[in-house]
CSV table of N, CA and C in Angstrom, one decimal:
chain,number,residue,atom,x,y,z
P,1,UNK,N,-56.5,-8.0,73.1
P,1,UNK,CA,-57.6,-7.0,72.6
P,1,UNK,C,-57.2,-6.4,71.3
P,2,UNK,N,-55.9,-6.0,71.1
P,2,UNK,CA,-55.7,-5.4,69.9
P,2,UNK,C,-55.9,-6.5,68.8
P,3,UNK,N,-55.5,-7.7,68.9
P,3,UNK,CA,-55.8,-8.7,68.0
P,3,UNK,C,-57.3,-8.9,67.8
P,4,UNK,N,-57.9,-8.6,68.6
P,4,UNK,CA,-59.5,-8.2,68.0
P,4,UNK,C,-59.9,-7.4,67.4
P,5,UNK,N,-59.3,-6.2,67.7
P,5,UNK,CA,-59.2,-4.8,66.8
P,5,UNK,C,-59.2,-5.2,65.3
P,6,UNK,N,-57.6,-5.7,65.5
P,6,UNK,CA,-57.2,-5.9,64.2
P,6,UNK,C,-58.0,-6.9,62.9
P,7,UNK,N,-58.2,-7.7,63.7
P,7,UNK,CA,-59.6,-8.8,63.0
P,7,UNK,C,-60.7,-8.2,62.4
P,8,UNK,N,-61.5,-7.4,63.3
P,8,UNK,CA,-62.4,-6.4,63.0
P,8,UNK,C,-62.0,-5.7,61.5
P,9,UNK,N,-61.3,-4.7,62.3
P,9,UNK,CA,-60.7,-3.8,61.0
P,9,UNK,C,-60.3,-4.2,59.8
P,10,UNK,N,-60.0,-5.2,59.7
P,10,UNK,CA,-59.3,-6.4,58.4
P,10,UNK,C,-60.7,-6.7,58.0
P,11,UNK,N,-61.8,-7.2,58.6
P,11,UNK,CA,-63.1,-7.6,58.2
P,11,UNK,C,-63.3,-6.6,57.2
P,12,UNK,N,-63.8,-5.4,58.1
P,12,UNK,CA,-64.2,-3.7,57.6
P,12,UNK,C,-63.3,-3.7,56.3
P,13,UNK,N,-61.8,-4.1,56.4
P,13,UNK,CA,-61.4,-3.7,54.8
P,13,UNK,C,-61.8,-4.6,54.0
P,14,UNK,N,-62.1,-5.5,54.3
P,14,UNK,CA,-62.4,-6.4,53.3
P,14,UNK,C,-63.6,-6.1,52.5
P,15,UNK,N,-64.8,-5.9,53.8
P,15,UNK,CA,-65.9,-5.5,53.2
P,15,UNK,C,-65.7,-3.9,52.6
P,16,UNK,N,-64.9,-3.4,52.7
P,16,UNK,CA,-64.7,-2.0,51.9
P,16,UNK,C,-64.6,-2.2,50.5
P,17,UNK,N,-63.4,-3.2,50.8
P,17,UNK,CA,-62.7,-3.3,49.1
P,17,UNK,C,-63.2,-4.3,48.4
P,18,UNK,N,-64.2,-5.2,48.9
P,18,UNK,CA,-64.4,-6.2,47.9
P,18,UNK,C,-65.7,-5.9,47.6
P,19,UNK,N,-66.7,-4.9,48.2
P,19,UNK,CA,-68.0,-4.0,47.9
P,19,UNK,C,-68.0,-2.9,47.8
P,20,UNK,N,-67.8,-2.2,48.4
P,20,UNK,CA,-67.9,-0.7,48.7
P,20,UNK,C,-67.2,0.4,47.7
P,21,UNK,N,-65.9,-0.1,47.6
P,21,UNK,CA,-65.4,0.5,46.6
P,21,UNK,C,-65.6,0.0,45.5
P,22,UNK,N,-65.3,-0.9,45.0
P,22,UNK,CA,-65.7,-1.0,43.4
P,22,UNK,C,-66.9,-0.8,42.9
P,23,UNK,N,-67.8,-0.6,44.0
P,23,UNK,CA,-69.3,-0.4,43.3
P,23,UNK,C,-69.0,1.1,43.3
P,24,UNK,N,-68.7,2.2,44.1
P,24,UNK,CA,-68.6,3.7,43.9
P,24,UNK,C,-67.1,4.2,43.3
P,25,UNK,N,-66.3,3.5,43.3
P,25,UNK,CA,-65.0,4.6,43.0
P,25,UNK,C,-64.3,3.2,41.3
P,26,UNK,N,-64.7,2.1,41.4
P,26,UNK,CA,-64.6,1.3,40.1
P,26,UNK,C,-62.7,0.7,40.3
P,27,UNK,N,-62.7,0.2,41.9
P,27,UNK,CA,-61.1,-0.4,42.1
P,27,UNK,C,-61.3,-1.5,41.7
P,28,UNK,N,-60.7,-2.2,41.2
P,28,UNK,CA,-60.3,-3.7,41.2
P,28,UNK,C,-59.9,-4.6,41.8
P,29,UNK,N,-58.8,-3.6,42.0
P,29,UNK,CA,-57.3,-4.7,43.1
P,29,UNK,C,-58.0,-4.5,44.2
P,30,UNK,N,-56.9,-5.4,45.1
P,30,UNK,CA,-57.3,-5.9,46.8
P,30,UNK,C,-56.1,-4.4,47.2
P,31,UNK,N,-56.7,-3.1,47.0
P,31,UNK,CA,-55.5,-2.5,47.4
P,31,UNK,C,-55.5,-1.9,49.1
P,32,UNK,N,-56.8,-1.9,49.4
P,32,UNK,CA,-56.5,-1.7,50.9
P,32,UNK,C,-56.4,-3.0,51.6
P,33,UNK,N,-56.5,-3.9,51.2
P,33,UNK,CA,-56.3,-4.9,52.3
P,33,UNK,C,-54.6,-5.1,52.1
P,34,UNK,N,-54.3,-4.9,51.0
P,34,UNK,CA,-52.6,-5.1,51.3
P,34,UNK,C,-52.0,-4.0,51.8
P,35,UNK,N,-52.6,-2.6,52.0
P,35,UNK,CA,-52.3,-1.9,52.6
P,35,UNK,C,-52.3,-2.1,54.0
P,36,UNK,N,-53.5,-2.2,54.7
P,36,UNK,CA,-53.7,-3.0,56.0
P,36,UNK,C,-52.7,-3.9,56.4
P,37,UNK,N,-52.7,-4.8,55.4
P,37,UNK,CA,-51.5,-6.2,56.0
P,37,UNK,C,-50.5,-5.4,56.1
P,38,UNK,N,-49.9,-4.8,55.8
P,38,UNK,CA,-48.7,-3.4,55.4
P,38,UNK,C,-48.3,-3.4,56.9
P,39,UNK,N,-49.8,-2.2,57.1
P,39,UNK,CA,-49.6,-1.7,58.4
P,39,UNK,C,-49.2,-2.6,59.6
P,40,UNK,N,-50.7,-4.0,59.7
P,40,UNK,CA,-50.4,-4.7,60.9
P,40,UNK,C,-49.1,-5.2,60.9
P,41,UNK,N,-48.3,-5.1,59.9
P,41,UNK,CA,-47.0,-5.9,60.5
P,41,UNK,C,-45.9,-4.8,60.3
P,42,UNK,N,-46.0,-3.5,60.4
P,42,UNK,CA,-45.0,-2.3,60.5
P,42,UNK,C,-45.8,-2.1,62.4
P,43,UNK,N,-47.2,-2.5,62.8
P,43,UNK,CA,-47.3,-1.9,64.3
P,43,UNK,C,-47.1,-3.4,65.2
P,44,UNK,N,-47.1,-4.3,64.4
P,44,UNK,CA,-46.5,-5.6,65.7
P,44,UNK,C,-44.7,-5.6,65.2
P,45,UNK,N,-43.9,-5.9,66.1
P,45,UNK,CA,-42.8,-6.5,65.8
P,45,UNK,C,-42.6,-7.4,65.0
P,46,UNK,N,-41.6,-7.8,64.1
P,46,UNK,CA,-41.7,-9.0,63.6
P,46,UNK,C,-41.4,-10.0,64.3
P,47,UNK,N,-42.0,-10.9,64.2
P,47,UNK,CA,-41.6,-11.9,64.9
P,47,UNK,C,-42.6,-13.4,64.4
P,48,UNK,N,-42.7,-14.3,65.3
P,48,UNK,CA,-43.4,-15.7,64.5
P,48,UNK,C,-44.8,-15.4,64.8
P,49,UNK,N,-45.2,-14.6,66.3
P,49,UNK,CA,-47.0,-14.8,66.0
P,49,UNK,C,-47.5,-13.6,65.3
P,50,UNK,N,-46.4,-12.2,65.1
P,50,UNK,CA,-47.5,-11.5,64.2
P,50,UNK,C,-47.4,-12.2,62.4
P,51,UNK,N,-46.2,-12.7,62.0
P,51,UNK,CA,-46.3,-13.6,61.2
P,51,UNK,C,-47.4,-14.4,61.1
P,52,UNK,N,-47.5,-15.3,62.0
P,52,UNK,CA,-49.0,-16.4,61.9
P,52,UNK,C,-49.9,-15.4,61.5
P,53,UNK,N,-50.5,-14.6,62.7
P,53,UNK,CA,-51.4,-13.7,62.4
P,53,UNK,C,-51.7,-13.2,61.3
P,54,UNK,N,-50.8,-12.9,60.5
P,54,UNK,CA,-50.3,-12.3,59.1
P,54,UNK,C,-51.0,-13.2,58.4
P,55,UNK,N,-50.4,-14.3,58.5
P,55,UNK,CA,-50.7,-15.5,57.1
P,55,UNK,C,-52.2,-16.1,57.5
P,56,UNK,N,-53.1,-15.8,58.6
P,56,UNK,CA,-54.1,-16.1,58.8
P,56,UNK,C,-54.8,-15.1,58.2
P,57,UNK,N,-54.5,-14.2,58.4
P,57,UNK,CA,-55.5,-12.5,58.0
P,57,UNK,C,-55.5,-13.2,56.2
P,58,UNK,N,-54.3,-13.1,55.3
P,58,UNK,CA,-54.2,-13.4,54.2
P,58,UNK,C,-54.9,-14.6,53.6
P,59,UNK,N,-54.9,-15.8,54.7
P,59,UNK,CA,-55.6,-16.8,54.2
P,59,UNK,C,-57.2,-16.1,54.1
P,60,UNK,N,-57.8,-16.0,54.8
P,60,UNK,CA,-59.0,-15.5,55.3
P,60,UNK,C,-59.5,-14.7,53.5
P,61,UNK,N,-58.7,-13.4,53.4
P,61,UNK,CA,-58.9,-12.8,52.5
P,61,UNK,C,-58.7,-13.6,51.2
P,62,UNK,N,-58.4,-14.4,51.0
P,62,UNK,CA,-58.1,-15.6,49.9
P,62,UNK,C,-59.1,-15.9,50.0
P,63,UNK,N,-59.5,-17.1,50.8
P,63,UNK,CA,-60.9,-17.6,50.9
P,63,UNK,C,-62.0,-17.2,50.6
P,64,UNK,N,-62.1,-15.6,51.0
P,64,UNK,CA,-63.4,-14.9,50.9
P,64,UNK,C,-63.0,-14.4,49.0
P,65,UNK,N,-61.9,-13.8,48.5
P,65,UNK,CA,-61.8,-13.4,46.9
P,65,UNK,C,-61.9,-14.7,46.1
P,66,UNK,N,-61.6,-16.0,47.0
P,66,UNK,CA,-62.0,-17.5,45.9
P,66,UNK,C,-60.3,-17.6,45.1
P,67,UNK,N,-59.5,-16.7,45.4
P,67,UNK,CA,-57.7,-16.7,45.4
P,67,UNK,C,-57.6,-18.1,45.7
P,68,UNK,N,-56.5,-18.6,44.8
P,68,UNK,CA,-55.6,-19.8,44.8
P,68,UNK,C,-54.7,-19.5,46.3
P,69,UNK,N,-54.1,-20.6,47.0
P,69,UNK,CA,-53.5,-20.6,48.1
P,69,UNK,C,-52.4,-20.0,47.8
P,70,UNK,N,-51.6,-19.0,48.4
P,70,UNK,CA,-50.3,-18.7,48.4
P,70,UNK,C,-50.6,-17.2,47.5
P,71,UNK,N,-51.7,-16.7,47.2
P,71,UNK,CA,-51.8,-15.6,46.5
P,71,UNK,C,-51.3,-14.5,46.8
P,72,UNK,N,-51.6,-14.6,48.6
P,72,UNK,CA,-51.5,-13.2,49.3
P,72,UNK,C,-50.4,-13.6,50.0
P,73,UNK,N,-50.3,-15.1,50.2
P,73,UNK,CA,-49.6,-15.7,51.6
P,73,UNK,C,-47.8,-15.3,51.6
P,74,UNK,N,-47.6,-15.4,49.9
P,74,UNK,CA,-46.8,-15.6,49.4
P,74,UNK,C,-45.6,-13.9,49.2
P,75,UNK,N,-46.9,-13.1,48.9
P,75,UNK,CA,-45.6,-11.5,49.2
P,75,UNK,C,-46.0,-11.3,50.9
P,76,UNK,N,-47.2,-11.6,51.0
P,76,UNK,CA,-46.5,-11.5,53.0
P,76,UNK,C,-45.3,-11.6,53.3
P,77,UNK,N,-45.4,-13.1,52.9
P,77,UNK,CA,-43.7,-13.7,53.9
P,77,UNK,C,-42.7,-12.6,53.0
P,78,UNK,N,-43.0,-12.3,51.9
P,78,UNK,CA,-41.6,-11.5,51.1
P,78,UNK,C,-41.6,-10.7,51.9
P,79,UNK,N,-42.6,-9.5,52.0
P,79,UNK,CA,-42.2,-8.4,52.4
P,79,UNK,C,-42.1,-8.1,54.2
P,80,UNK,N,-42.7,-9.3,54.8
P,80,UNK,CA,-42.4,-9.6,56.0
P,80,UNK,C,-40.6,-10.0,56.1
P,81,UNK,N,-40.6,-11.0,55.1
P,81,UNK,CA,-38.8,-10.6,55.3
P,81,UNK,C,-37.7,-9.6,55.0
P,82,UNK,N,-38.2,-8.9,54.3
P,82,UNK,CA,-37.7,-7.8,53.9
P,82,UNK,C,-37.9,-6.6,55.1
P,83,UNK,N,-39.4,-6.2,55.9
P,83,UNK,CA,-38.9,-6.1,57.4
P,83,UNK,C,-38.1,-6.5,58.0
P,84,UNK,N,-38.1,-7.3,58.3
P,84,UNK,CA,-37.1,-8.0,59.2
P,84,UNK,C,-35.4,-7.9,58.5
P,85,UNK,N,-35.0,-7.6,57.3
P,85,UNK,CA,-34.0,-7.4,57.0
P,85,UNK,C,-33.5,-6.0,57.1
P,86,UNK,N,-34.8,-4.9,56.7
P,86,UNK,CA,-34.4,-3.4,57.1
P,86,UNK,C,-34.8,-3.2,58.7
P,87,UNK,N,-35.3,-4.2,59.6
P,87,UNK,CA,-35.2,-3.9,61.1
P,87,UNK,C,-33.9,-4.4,61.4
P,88,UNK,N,-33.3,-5.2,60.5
P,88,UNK,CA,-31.8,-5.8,61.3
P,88,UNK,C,-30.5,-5.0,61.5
P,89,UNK,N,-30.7,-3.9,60.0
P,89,UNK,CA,-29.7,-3.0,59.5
P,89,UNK,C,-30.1,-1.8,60.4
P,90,UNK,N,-31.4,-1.5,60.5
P,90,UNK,CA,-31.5,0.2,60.4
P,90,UNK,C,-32.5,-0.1,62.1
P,91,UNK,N,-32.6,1.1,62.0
P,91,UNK,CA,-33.3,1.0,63.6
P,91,UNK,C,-34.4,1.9,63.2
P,92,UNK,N,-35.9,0.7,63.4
P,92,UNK,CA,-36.9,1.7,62.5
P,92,UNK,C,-38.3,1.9,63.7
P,93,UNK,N,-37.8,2.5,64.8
P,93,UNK,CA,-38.2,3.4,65.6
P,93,UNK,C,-39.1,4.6,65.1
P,94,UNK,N,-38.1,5.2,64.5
P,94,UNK,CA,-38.3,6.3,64.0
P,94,UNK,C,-39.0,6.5,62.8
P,95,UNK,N,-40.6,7.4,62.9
P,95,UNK,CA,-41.5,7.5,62.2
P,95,UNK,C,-41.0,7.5,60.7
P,96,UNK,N,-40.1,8.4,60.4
P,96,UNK,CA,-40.1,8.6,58.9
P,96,UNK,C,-39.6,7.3,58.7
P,97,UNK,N,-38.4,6.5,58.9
P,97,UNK,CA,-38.2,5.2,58.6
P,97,UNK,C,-39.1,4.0,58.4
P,98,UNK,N,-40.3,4.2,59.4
P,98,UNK,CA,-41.5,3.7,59.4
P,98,UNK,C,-41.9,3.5,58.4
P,99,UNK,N,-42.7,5.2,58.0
P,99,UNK,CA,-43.1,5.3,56.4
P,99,UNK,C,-42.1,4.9,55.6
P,100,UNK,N,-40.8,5.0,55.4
P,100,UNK,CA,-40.1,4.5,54.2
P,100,UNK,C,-40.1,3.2,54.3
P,101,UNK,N,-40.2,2.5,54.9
P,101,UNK,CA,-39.4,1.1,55.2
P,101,UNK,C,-41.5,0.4,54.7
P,102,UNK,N,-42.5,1.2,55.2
P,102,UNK,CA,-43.9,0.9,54.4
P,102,UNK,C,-44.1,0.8,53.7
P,103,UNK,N,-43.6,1.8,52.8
P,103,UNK,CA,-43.3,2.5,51.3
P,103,UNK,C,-42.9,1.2,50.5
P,104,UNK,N,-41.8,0.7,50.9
P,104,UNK,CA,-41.0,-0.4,50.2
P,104,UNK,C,-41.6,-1.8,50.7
P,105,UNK,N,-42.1,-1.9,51.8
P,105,UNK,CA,-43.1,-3.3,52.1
P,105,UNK,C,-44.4,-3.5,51.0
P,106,UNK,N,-45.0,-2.4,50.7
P,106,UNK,CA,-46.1,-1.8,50.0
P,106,UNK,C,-45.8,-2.4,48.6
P,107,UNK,N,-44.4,-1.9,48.5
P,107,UNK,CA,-44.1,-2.1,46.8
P,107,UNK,C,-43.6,-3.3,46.5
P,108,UNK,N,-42.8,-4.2,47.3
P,108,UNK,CA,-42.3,-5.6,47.7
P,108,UNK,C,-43.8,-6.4,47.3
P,109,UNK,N,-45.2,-6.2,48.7
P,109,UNK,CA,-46.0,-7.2,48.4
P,109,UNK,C,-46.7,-6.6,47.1
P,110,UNK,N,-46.7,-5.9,46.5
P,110,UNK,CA,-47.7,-5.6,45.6
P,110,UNK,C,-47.0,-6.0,44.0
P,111,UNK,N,-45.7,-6.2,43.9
P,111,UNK,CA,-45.0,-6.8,42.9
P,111,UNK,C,-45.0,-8.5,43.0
P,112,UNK,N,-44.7,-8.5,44.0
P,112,UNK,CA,-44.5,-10.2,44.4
P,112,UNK,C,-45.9,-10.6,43.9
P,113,UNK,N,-47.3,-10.0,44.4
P,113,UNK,CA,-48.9,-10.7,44.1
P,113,UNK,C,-48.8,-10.7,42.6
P,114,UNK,N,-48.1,-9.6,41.7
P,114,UNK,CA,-48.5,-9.5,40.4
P,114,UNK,C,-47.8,-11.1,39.8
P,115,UNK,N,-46.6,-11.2,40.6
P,115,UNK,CA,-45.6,-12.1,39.7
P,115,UNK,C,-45.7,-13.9,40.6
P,116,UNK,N,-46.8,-13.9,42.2
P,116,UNK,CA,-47.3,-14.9,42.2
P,116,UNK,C,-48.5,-15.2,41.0
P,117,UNK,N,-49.5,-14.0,41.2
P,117,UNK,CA,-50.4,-14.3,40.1
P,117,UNK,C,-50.3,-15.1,38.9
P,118,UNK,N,-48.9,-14.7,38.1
P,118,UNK,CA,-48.4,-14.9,36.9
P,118,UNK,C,-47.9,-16.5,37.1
P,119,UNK,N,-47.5,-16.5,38.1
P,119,UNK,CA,-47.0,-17.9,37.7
P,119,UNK,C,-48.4,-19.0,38.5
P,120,UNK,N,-48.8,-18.9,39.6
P,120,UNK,CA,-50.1,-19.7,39.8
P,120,UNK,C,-51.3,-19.5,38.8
């Protein structure tokens, strides 16, 4: 059921950010939906199916912006492994580590998209 949630809600961002906002507030970037992927993989464990899930949400959102393959797919897996490297060290239970360890997923996939862009 939560995986329907999440489908939903990913929809809802999409249609936020790829209409809603740019016609009223003048965004550009895909910035809530990389915030969203953020979240869904700081509230599932890491692991291989919220990964799949991950790279399906991403494909999806590709498809719908007309994005080259690997656009979104590509800082996922970065900053999905970069999860998985500060869940191996630190024990991220705990809320504020949450947010920090977000903080740095956030800035991981949002550099990696600038510097896939650049090279696809």
């Amino acid at each position: 059921m939560r995986k329907w949630l999440f489908l939903v809600l990913f929809l809802m961002a999409i249609l936020f950010d790829g209409i809603i906002f740019p016609a009223f507030f003048g965004f550009r970037e895909s910035f809530l939906t990389i915030i969203f992927l953020v979240v869904m993989l700081l509230c599932y464990k890491v692991g291989l199916q919220s990964l799949i899930f991950g790279i399906a949400l991403s494909r999806l959102a590709e498809f719908y912006w007309g994005l080259k393959l690997g656009t979104l797919i590509l800082p996922l897996l970065a900053s999905a492994g970069t999860l998985f490297l500060l869940n191996r060290f630190f024990n991220i239970r705990n809320k504020a580590l949450m947010i920090f360890s977000g903080v740095i997923m956030f800035i991981i996939f949002w550099e990696m998209s600038i510097l896939v862009t650049k090279i696809l």
